[in-house]
Amino acid sequence: MKTLKIFVFLLFTVPAFAQEDEPEALQQDAKAQQKIKAAHAAYITERLGLTPGEAEQFWPIYREYASKRQAIRQQFRDAKRSGQDEKSLLDLDLKVKQQQLDLEKDYSGKLQKVITPQKLMNLRQAEGDFRKLILRQIQQRNQNIERRQQQQDRSQKR
C-alpha cells in the first residue's frame, strides 16, 4: 500500500510536458520521465506482489528487456520517418513483430526463473493498465490547462 501511495504522489507531481523555455522544457521532460519510470516500477512491483528478493532479480532483467523492446520499436519509427514506401514499411512491420515475439519468448524464460508464471501473466496486464493510467492523467492535465486558458480568455474579454 505504501508503494501505491508513492506511485499516486509521483503521478500527480509529474510536470506538464509543454514548457515555453526550451532548455527548461527538456530538463522538465527528463524529470517527468524519471518520475514516470519510478511510478512504473512502484506500480508493477505492487501489482505483481513482488517480494524484495524477486524485485531485486526481476528489475535488471525487465529493464534489459524493455530497452531491447524499445530499440526494436524504434527501427519501425525511424523507417516511417524516413519516408519508406508502404510495401517496405509493411515488410518491416512484420519483421519487427517477429523480433518482438522472439524477444518476449527469450525474456519470458529468463523472468520465469525469477517470478512465477502467474506473475508473468499479470505483468502484461499491469503494463497496459499503467499505460492507460498515465494517458488518463495526461488527458486530465490537458483538459485542466484548456479550462484555465478558457477562463483566462473569458476574464480578459470582460
Tab-separated table of N, CA and C in Angstrom:
chain	number	residue	atom	x	y	z
A	1	MET	N	0.816	-1.186	0.000
A	1	MET	CA	0.000	0.000	0.000
A	1	MET	C	0.864	1.256	0.000
A	2	LYS	N	2.003	1.183	0.710
A	2	LYS	CA	2.912	2.322	0.739
A	2	LYS	C	3.421	2.629	-0.668
A	3	THR	N	3.730	1.574	-1.420
A	3	THR	CA	4.208	1.742	-2.789
A	3	THR	C	3.145	2.434	-3.635
A	4	LEU	N	1.897	2.057	-3.422
A	4	LEU	CA	0.812	2.659	-4.186
A	4	LEU	C	0.672	4.146	-3.859
A	5	LYS	N	0.862	4.510	-2.599
A	5	LYS	CA	0.805	5.921	-2.212
A	5	LYS	C	1.930	6.705	-2.877
A	6	ILE	N	3.112	6.116	-2.918
A	6	ILE	CA	4.249	6.766	-3.587
A	6	ILE	C	3.936	6.936	-5.066
A	7	PHE	N	3.363	5.918	-5.662
A	7	PHE	CA	3.008	5.971	-7.080
A	7	PHE	C	2.037	7.114	-7.352
A	8	VAL	N	0.993	7.196	-6.534
A	8	VAL	CA	-0.017	8.240	-6.736
A	8	VAL	C	0.624	9.620	-6.563
A	9	PHE	N	1.474	9.761	-5.552
A	9	PHE	CA	2.161	11.035	-5.341
A	9	PHE	C	2.993	11.407	-6.565
A	10	LEU	N	3.773	10.458	-7.064
A	10	LEU	CA	4.616	10.724	-8.231
A	10	LEU	C	3.768	11.055	-9.453
A	11	LEU	N	2.683	10.362	-9.605
A	11	LEU	CA	1.839	10.562	-10.769
A	11	LEU	C	1.255	11.974	-10.794
A	12	PHE	N	0.865	12.471	-9.634
A	12	PHE	CA	0.267	13.798	-9.592
A	12	PHE	C	1.297	14.911	-9.585
A	13	THR	N	2.563	14.572	-9.360
A	13	THR	CA	3.588	15.608	-9.364
A	13	THR	C	4.359	15.659	-10.666
A	14	VAL	N	3.990	14.827	-11.631
A	14	VAL	CA	4.646	14.865	-12.934
A	14	VAL	C	4.308	16.196	-13.590
A	15	PRO	N	5.316	16.993	-13.935
A	15	PRO	CA	5.036	18.296	-14.517
A	15	PRO	C	4.471	18.188	-15.927
A	16	ALA	N	3.828	19.249	-16.344
A	16	ALA	CA	3.285	19.301	-17.710
A	16	ALA	C	4.428	19.228	-18.697
A	17	PHE	N	4.185	18.609	-19.821
A	17	PHE	CA	5.245	18.421	-20.807
A	17	PHE	C	5.500	19.670	-21.631
A	18	ALA	N	4.512	20.494	-21.806
A	18	ALA	CA	4.678	21.687	-22.645
A	18	ALA	C	5.222	22.832	-21.799
A	19	GLN	N	6.397	23.310	-22.162
A	19	GLN	CA	7.024	24.429	-21.478
A	19	GLN	C	7.451	25.436	-22.534
A	20	GLU	N	7.487	26.708	-22.151
A	20	GLU	CA	7.864	27.736	-23.111
A	20	GLU	C	9.368	27.833	-23.284
A	21	ASP	N	10.128	27.732	-22.212
A	21	ASP	CA	11.572	27.850	-22.276
A	21	ASP	C	12.151	26.482	-22.640
A	22	GLU	N	12.715	26.348	-23.838
A	22	GLU	CA	13.104	25.047	-24.353
A	22	GLU	C	14.129	24.296	-23.495
A	23	PRO	N	15.264	24.910	-23.074
A	23	PRO	CA	16.187	24.152	-22.228
A	23	PRO	C	15.516	23.688	-20.932
A	24	GLU	N	14.710	24.540	-20.377
A	24	GLU	CA	13.992	24.162	-19.160
A	24	GLU	C	12.991	23.058	-19.468
A	25	ALA	N	12.388	23.126	-20.628
A	25	ALA	CA	11.412	22.109	-21.024
A	25	ALA	C	12.082	20.743	-21.133
A	26	LEU	N	13.262	20.711	-21.713
A	26	LEU	CA	13.979	19.440	-21.832
A	26	LEU	C	14.326	18.889	-20.453
A	27	GLN	N	14.709	19.777	-19.565
A	27	GLN	CA	15.037	19.375	-18.212
A	27	GLN	C	13.784	18.852	-17.501
A	28	GLN	N	12.666	19.550	-17.658
A	28	GLN	CA	11.412	19.134	-17.054
A	28	GLN	C	10.952	17.801	-17.636
A	29	ASP	N	11.147	17.629	-18.955
A	29	ASP	CA	10.755	16.388	-19.609
A	29	ASP	C	11.561	15.221	-19.051
A	30	ALA	N	12.859	15.425	-18.849
A	30	ALA	CA	13.710	14.368	-18.286
A	30	ALA	C	13.263	14.031	-16.865
A	31	LYS	N	12.935	15.062	-16.095
A	31	LYS	CA	12.456	14.828	-14.735
A	31	LYS	C	11.131	14.080	-14.753
A	32	ALA	N	10.261	14.456	-15.673
A	32	ALA	CA	8.967	13.785	-15.789
A	32	ALA	C	9.161	12.323	-16.156
A	33	GLN	N	10.068	12.063	-17.081
A	33	GLN	CA	10.325	10.679	-17.478
A	33	GLN	C	10.874	9.864	-16.310
A	34	GLN	N	11.746	10.472	-15.512
A	34	GLN	CA	12.274	9.773	-14.337
A	34	GLN	C	11.151	9.458	-13.350
A	35	LYS	N	10.268	10.420	-13.139
A	35	LYS	CA	9.153	10.200	-12.223
A	35	LYS	C	8.222	9.112	-12.747
A	36	ILE	N	7.990	9.129	-14.042
A	36	ILE	CA	7.123	8.098	-14.626
A	36	ILE	C	7.771	6.727	-14.489
A	37	LYS	N	9.071	6.642	-14.714
A	37	LYS	CA	9.768	5.354	-14.558
A	37	LYS	C	9.684	4.856	-13.123
A	38	ALA	N	9.866	5.768	-12.175
A	38	ALA	CA	9.771	5.388	-10.759
A	38	ALA	C	8.349	4.937	-10.425
A	39	ALA	N	7.361	5.664	-10.926
A	39	ALA	CA	5.973	5.299	-10.692
A	39	ALA	C	5.656	3.960	-11.346
A	40	HIS	N	6.217	3.731	-12.533
A	40	HIS	CA	6.023	2.464	-13.240
A	40	HIS	C	6.575	1.306	-12.414
A	41	ALA	N	7.775	1.471	-11.905
A	41	ALA	CA	8.391	0.415	-11.097
A	41	ALA	C	7.560	0.141	-9.846
A	42	ALA	N	7.103	1.197	-9.196
A	42	ALA	CA	6.282	1.023	-7.995
A	42	ALA	C	4.971	0.327	-8.334
A	43	TYR	N	4.356	0.742	-9.430
A	43	TYR	CA	3.072	0.176	-9.844
A	43	TYR	C	3.215	-1.309	-10.178
A	44	ILE	N	4.209	-1.641	-10.973
A	44	ILE	CA	4.411	-3.039	-11.383
A	44	ILE	C	4.752	-3.895	-10.165
A	45	THR	N	5.634	-3.397	-9.328
A	45	THR	CA	6.020	-4.143	-8.122
A	45	THR	C	4.793	-4.418	-7.263
A	46	GLU	N	3.961	-3.399	-7.087
A	46	GLU	CA	2.746	-3.541	-6.280
A	46	GLU	C	1.767	-4.508	-6.935
A	47	ARG	N	1.496	-4.320	-8.214
A	47	ARG	CA	0.506	-5.154	-8.909
A	47	ARG	C	0.914	-6.627	-8.969
A	48	LEU	N	2.215	-6.878	-9.150
A	48	LEU	CA	2.663	-8.266	-9.226
A	48	LEU	C	2.874	-8.870	-7.847
A	49	GLY	N	2.931	-8.016	-6.835
A	49	GLY	CA	3.179	-8.510	-5.482
A	49	GLY	C	4.579	-9.082	-5.347
A	50	LEU	N	5.552	-8.390	-5.943
A	50	LEU	CA	6.929	-8.886	-5.900
A	50	LEU	C	7.493	-8.771	-4.486
A	51	THR	N	8.146	-9.824	-4.061
A	51	THR	CA	8.861	-9.770	-2.785
A	51	THR	C	10.134	-8.967	-3.016
A	52	PRO	N	10.775	-8.484	-1.957
A	52	PRO	CA	12.028	-7.748	-2.156
A	52	PRO	C	13.074	-8.565	-2.915
A	53	GLY	N	13.154	-9.854	-2.637
A	53	GLY	CA	14.105	-10.717	-3.351
A	53	GLY	C	13.770	-10.851	-4.823
A	54	GLU	N	12.485	-11.019	-5.112
A	54	GLU	CA	12.055	-11.116	-6.505
A	54	GLU	C	12.319	-9.808	-7.234
A	55	ALA	N	11.979	-8.701	-6.587
A	55	ALA	CA	12.163	-7.391	-7.217
A	55	ALA	C	13.630	-7.143	-7.536
A	56	GLU	N	14.495	-7.524	-6.648
A	56	GLU	CA	15.937	-7.326	-6.852
A	56	GLU	C	16.434	-8.075	-8.085
A	57	GLN	N	15.891	-9.253	-8.328
A	57	GLN	CA	16.284	-10.035	-9.500
A	57	GLN	C	15.480	-9.658	-10.739
A	58	PHE	N	14.224	-9.305	-10.533
A	58	PHE	CA	13.309	-9.008	-11.640
A	58	PHE	C	13.700	-7.750	-12.407
A	59	TRP	N	13.956	-6.639	-11.694
A	59	TRP	CA	14.103	-5.350	-12.364
A	59	TRP	C	15.288	-5.246	-13.318
A	60	PRO	N	16.450	-5.808	-13.010
A	60	PRO	CA	17.527	-5.739	-14.022
A	60	PRO	C	17.161	-6.479	-15.313
A	61	ILE	N	16.516	-7.625	-15.184
A	61	ILE	CA	16.110	-8.389	-16.367
A	61	ILE	C	15.034	-7.629	-17.138
A	62	TYR	N	14.060	-7.089	-16.415
A	62	TYR	CA	12.970	-6.368	-17.055
A	62	TYR	C	13.482	-5.124	-17.771
A	63	ARG	N	14.382	-4.380	-17.127
A	63	ARG	CA	14.917	-3.164	-17.761
A	63	ARG	C	15.691	-3.509	-19.037
A	64	GLU	N	16.425	-4.595	-19.010
A	64	GLU	CA	17.151	-5.032	-20.211
A	64	GLU	C	16.158	-5.387	-21.321
A	65	TYR	N	15.121	-6.114	-20.959
A	65	TYR	CA	14.074	-6.482	-21.911
A	65	TYR	C	13.403	-5.235	-22.484
A	66	ALA	N	13.019	-4.302	-21.614
A	66	ALA	CA	12.333	-3.085	-22.054
A	66	ALA	C	13.222	-2.259	-22.985
A	67	SER	N	14.501	-2.207	-22.687
A	67	SER	CA	15.439	-1.457	-23.525
A	67	SER	C	15.538	-2.077	-24.920
A	68	LYS	N	15.642	-3.381	-24.984
A	68	LYS	CA	15.710	-4.067	-26.274
A	68	LYS	C	14.389	-3.943	-27.037
A	69	ARG	N	13.287	-4.016	-26.320
A	69	ARG	CA	11.971	-3.860	-26.950
A	69	ARG	C	11.833	-2.460	-27.551
A	70	GLN	N	12.302	-1.470	-26.823
A	70	GLN	CA	12.254	-0.087	-27.305
A	70	GLN	C	13.108	0.083	-28.559
A	71	ALA	N	14.275	-0.528	-28.573
A	71	ALA	CA	15.168	-0.432	-29.734
A	71	ALA	C	14.519	-1.064	-30.975
A	72	ILE	N	13.829	-2.174	-30.765
A	72	ILE	CA	13.148	-2.824	-31.882
A	72	ILE	C	12.040	-1.919	-32.419
A	73	ARG	N	11.260	-1.339	-31.539
A	73	ARG	CA	10.174	-0.442	-31.964
A	73	ARG	C	10.719	0.792	-32.679
A	74	GLN	N	11.876	1.252	-32.226
A	74	GLN	CA	12.483	2.444	-32.810
A	74	GLN	C	12.847	2.215	-34.279
A	75	GLN	N	13.198	0.983	-34.638
A	75	GLN	CA	13.513	0.657	-36.040
A	75	GLN	C	12.352	1.069	-36.949
A	76	PHE	N	11.153	0.688	-36.544
A	76	PHE	CA	9.982	0.977	-37.366
A	76	PHE	C	9.710	2.475	-37.412
A	77	ARG	N	9.790	3.144	-36.263
A	77	ARG	CA	9.548	4.600	-36.243
A	77	ARG	C	10.547	5.330	-37.126
A	78	ASP	N	11.808	4.914	-37.068
A	78	ASP	CA	12.835	5.553	-37.907
A	78	ASP	C	12.543	5.341	-39.390
A	79	ALA	N	12.151	4.130	-39.732
A	79	ALA	CA	11.839	3.829	-41.129
A	79	ALA	C	10.633	4.627	-41.597
A	80	LYS	N	9.653	4.761	-40.739
A	80	LYS	CA	8.445	5.510	-41.090
A	80	LYS	C	8.776	6.987	-41.322
A	81	ARG	N	9.630	7.545	-40.483
A	81	ARG	CA	10.027	8.950	-40.635
A	81	ARG	C	10.882	9.175	-41.875
A	82	SER	N	11.608	8.151	-42.288
A	82	SER	CA	12.499	8.310	-43.436
A	82	SER	C	11.741	8.322	-44.759
A	83	GLY	N	10.439	8.020	-44.689
A	83	GLY	CA	9.627	8.102	-45.904
A	83	GLY	C	9.672	6.863	-46.768
A	84	GLN	N	9.948	5.720	-46.179
A	84	GLN	CA	9.958	4.491	-46.966
A	84	GLN	C	8.572	4.215	-47.534
A	85	ASP	N	8.556	3.486	-48.643
A	85	ASP	CA	7.282	3.166	-49.281
A	85	ASP	C	6.485	2.184	-48.414
A	86	GLU	N	5.200	2.122	-48.680
A	86	GLU	CA	4.275	1.325	-47.865
A	86	GLU	C	4.635	-0.162	-47.853
A	87	LYS	N	5.063	-0.681	-48.985
A	87	LYS	CA	5.424	-2.109	-49.061
A	87	LYS	C	6.603	-2.402	-48.138
A	88	SER	N	7.608	-1.560	-48.160
A	88	SER	CA	8.774	-1.749	-47.286
A	88	SER	C	8.385	-1.637	-45.822
A	89	LEU	N	7.500	-0.673	-45.523
A	89	LEU	CA	7.049	-0.498	-44.142
A	89	LEU	C	6.248	-1.709	-43.665
A	90	LEU	N	5.437	-2.252	-44.540
A	90	LEU	CA	4.656	-3.435	-44.185
A	90	LEU	C	5.581	-4.610	-43.887
A	91	ASP	N	6.561	-4.830	-44.758
A	91	ASP	CA	7.530	-5.905	-44.540
A	91	ASP	C	8.301	-5.692	-43.240
A	92	LEU	N	8.722	-4.457	-42.998
A	92	LEU	CA	9.456	-4.144	-41.776
A	92	LEU	C	8.572	-4.332	-40.547
A	93	ASP	N	7.305	-3.968	-40.654
A	93	ASP	CA	6.378	-4.136	-39.542
A	93	ASP	C	6.292	-5.604	-39.136
A	94	LEU	N	6.173	-6.477	-40.112
A	94	LEU	CA	6.108	-7.913	-39.818
A	94	LEU	C	7.416	-8.406	-39.207
A	95	LYS	N	8.526	-7.911	-39.715
A	95	LYS	CA	9.836	-8.285	-39.179
A	95	LYS	C	9.964	-7.820	-37.723
A	96	VAL	N	9.536	-6.615	-37.449
A	96	VAL	CA	9.607	-6.059	-36.093
A	96	VAL	C	8.725	-6.862	-35.146
A	97	LYS	N	7.518	-7.208	-35.592
A	97	LYS	CA	6.629	-8.012	-34.749
A	97	LYS	C	7.253	-9.362	-34.420
A	98	GLN	N	7.923	-9.959	-35.396
A	98	GLN	CA	8.576	-11.241	-35.154
A	98	GLN	C	9.734	-11.072	-34.168
A	99	GLN	N	10.497	-9.996	-34.324
A	99	GLN	CA	11.589	-9.726	-33.385
A	99	GLN	C	11.050	-9.523	-31.971
A	100	GLN	N	9.914	-8.812	-31.857
A	100	GLN	CA	9.317	-8.592	-30.543
A	100	GLN	C	8.860	-9.908	-29.922
A	101	LEU	N	8.270	-10.775	-30.742
A	101	LEU	CA	7.825	-12.073	-30.247
A	101	LEU	C	9.012	-12.913	-29.791
A	102	ASP	N	10.071	-12.941	-30.588
A	102	ASP	CA	11.271	-13.693	-30.220
A	102	ASP	C	11.874	-13.155	-28.921
A	103	LEU	N	11.901	-11.834	-28.793
A	103	LEU	CA	12.429	-11.213	-27.586
A	103	LEU	C	11.564	-11.569	-26.379
A	104	GLU	N	10.248	-11.522	-26.552
A	104	GLU	CA	9.343	-11.853	-25.448
A	104	GLU	C	9.511	-13.308	-25.013
A	105	LYS	N	9.668	-14.208	-25.976
A	105	LYS	CA	9.886	-15.621	-25.647
A	105	LYS	C	11.181	-15.790	-24.845
A	106	ASP	N	12.234	-15.141	-25.308
A	106	ASP	CA	13.534	-15.243	-24.642
A	106	ASP	C	13.462	-14.727	-23.205
A	107	TYR	N	12.900	-13.532	-23.046
A	107	TYR	CA	12.852	-12.933	-21.716
A	107	TYR	C	11.785	-13.560	-20.836
A	108	SER	N	10.783	-14.167	-21.425
A	108	SER	CA	9.789	-14.889	-20.648
A	108	SER	C	10.475	-16.033	-19.897
A	109	GLY	N	11.361	-16.720	-20.599
A	109	GLY	CA	12.118	-17.801	-19.956
A	109	GLY	C	13.012	-17.281	-18.844
A	110	LYS	N	13.671	-16.168	-19.083
A	110	LYS	CA	14.545	-15.577	-18.065
A	110	LYS	C	13.752	-15.122	-16.843
A	111	LEU	N	12.602	-14.506	-17.090
A	111	LEU	CA	11.800	-13.986	-15.982
A	111	LEU	C	11.138	-15.104	-15.182
A	112	GLN	N	10.824	-16.235	-15.833
A	112	GLN	CA	10.213	-17.352	-15.114
A	112	GLN	C	11.170	-17.984	-14.112
A	113	LYS	N	12.445	-17.720	-14.260
A	113	LYS	CA	13.420	-18.203	-13.281
A	113	LYS	C	13.374	-17.349	-12.014
A	114	VAL	N	12.744	-16.184	-12.111
A	114	VAL	CA	12.710	-15.229	-11.005
A	114	VAL	C	11.311	-15.107	-10.393
A	115	ILE	N	10.275	-15.083	-11.240
A	115	ILE	CA	8.901	-14.933	-10.757
A	115	ILE	C	8.053	-16.082	-11.275
A	116	THR	N	6.907	-16.252	-10.675
A	116	THR	CA	6.018	-17.350	-11.068
A	116	THR	C	5.372	-17.055	-12.426
A	117	PRO	N	4.938	-18.111	-13.111
A	117	PRO	CA	4.233	-17.895	-14.378
A	117	PRO	C	2.990	-17.010	-14.213
A	118	GLN	N	2.293	-17.136	-13.065
A	118	GLN	CA	1.113	-16.303	-12.814
A	118	GLN	C	1.490	-14.827	-12.772
A	119	LYS	N	2.586	-14.504	-12.099
A	119	LYS	CA	3.034	-13.109	-12.032
A	119	LYS	C	3.463	-12.622	-13.412
A	120	LEU	N	4.068	-13.504	-14.182
A	120	LEU	CA	4.475	-13.131	-15.538
A	120	LEU	C	3.243	-12.857	-16.407
A	121	MET	N	2.198	-13.646	-16.235
A	121	MET	CA	0.958	-13.408	-16.974
A	121	MET	C	0.345	-12.065	-16.561
A	122	ASN	N	0.432	-11.736	-15.292
A	122	ASN	CA	-0.134	-10.485	-14.785
A	122	ASN	C	0.687	-9.269	-15.218
A	123	LEU	N	1.945	-9.479	-15.583
A	123	LEU	CA	2.825	-8.376	-15.975
A	123	LEU	C	2.264	-7.619	-17.175
A	124	ARG	N	1.855	-8.317	-18.200
A	124	ARG	CA	1.339	-7.669	-19.411
A	124	ARG	C	0.105	-6.815	-19.089
A	125	GLN	N	-0.789	-7.367	-18.282
A	125	GLN	CA	-1.992	-6.617	-17.902
A	125	GLN	C	-1.615	-5.382	-17.088
A	126	ALA	N	-0.671	-5.526	-16.175
A	126	ALA	CA	-0.245	-4.403	-15.341
A	126	ALA	C	0.412	-3.314	-16.194
A	127	GLU	N	1.198	-3.723	-17.187
A	127	GLU	CA	1.820	-2.738	-18.086
A	127	GLU	C	0.756	-1.948	-18.847
A	128	GLY	N	-0.233	-2.640	-19.352
A	128	GLY	CA	-1.319	-1.980	-20.082
A	128	GLY	C	-2.118	-1.052	-19.186
A	129	ASP	N	-2.397	-1.499	-17.972
A	129	ASP	CA	-3.145	-0.671	-17.024
A	129	ASP	C	-2.359	0.590	-16.665
A	130	PHE	N	-1.054	0.443	-16.487
A	130	PHE	CA	-0.229	1.610	-16.158
A	130	PHE	C	-0.239	2.605	-17.313
A	131	ARG	N	-0.107	2.101	-18.524
A	131	ARG	CA	-0.122	2.966	-19.708
A	131	ARG	C	-1.438	3.744	-19.787
A	132	LYS	N	-2.552	3.053	-19.549
A	132	LYS	CA	-3.866	3.706	-19.570
A	132	LYS	C	-3.963	4.769	-18.472
A	133	LEU	N	-3.427	4.463	-17.310
A	133	LEU	CA	-3.453	5.397	-16.197
A	133	LEU	C	-2.679	6.668	-16.517
A	134	ILE	N	-1.514	6.510	-17.097
A	134	ILE	CA	-0.688	7.662	-17.480
A	134	ILE	C	-1.407	8.488	-18.550
A	135	LEU	N	-1.958	7.826	-19.550
A	135	LEU	CA	-2.678	8.545	-20.608
A	135	LEU	C	-3.868	9.312	-20.043
A	136	ARG	N	-4.590	8.689	-19.108
A	136	ARG	CA	-5.716	9.366	-18.481
A	136	ARG	C	-5.249	10.603	-17.719
A	137	GLN	N	-4.121	10.484	-17.012
A	137	GLN	CA	-3.592	11.630	-16.265
A	137	GLN	C	-3.187	12.760	-17.215
A	138	ILE	N	-2.573	12.417	-18.325
A	138	ILE	CA	-2.163	13.424	-19.307
A	138	ILE	C	-3.388	14.106	-19.892
A	139	GLN	N	-4.414	13.320	-20.222
A	139	GLN	CA	-5.645	13.899	-20.763
A	139	GLN	C	-6.298	14.839	-19.750
A	140	GLN	N	-6.344	14.420	-18.490
A	140	GLN	CA	-6.935	15.278	-17.459
A	140	GLN	C	-6.138	16.565	-17.304
A	141	ARG	N	-4.827	16.438	-17.330
A	141	ARG	CA	-3.977	17.624	-17.199
A	141	ARG	C	-4.216	18.564	-18.377
A	142	ASN	N	-4.306	18.024	-19.573
A	142	ASN	CA	-4.560	18.853	-20.753
A	142	ASN	C	-5.927	19.528	-20.673
A	143	GLN	N	-6.922	18.800	-20.189
A	143	GLN	CA	-8.250	19.392	-20.030
A	143	GLN	C	-8.217	20.531	-19.009
A	144	ASN	N	-7.492	20.332	-17.928
A	144	ASN	CA	-7.378	21.387	-16.917
A	144	ASN	C	-6.678	22.613	-17.482
A	145	ILE	N	-5.670	22.397	-18.287
A	145	ILE	CA	-4.955	23.512	-18.917
A	145	ILE	C	-5.901	24.259	-19.855
A	146	GLU	N	-6.679	23.499	-20.640
A	146	GLU	CA	-7.646	24.125	-21.553
A	146	GLU	C	-8.682	24.938	-20.782
A	147	ARG	N	-9.181	24.380	-19.683
A	147	ARG	CA	-10.178	25.105	-18.875
A	147	ARG	C	-9.596	26.401	-18.326
A	148	ARG	N	-8.377	26.322	-17.808
A	148	ARG	CA	-7.734	27.528	-17.282
A	148	ARG	C	-7.551	28.566	-18.381
A	149	GLN	N	-7.163	28.111	-19.553
A	149	GLN	CA	-6.965	29.021	-20.678
A	149	GLN	C	-8.286	29.676	-21.081
A	150	GLN	N	-9.338	28.887	-21.108
A	150	GLN	CA	-10.659	29.433	-21.447
A	150	GLN	C	-11.118	30.444	-20.398
A	151	GLN	N	-10.853	30.135	-19.139
A	151	GLN	CA	-11.219	31.069	-18.071
A	151	GLN	C	-10.427	32.371	-18.197
A	152	GLN	N	-9.151	32.261	-18.522
A	152	GLN	CA	-8.331	33.457	-18.718
A	152	GLN	C	-8.842	34.274	-19.890
A	153	ASP	N	-9.194	33.591	-20.971
A	153	ASP	CA	-9.725	34.266	-22.149
A	153	ASP	C	-11.020	35.015	-21.808
A	154	ARG	N	-11.904	34.344	-21.053
A	154	ARG	CA	-13.157	34.994	-20.657
A	154	ARG	C	-12.917	36.210	-19.768
A	155	SER	N	-11.980	36.063	-18.845
A	155	SER	CA	-11.719	37.189	-17.932
A	155	SER	C	-11.048	38.352	-18.664
A	156	GLN	N	-10.281	38.082	-19.693
A	156	GLN	CA	-9.658	39.152	-20.470
A	156	GLN	C	-10.678	39.879	-21.338
A	157	LYS	N	-11.708	39.190	-21.777
A	157	LYS	CA	-12.747	39.792	-22.607
A	157	LYS	C	-13.635	40.724	-21.787
A	158	ARG	N	-13.677	40.517	-20.507
A	158	ARG	CA	-14.535	41.344	-19.640
A	158	ARG	C	-13.918	42.644	-19.390
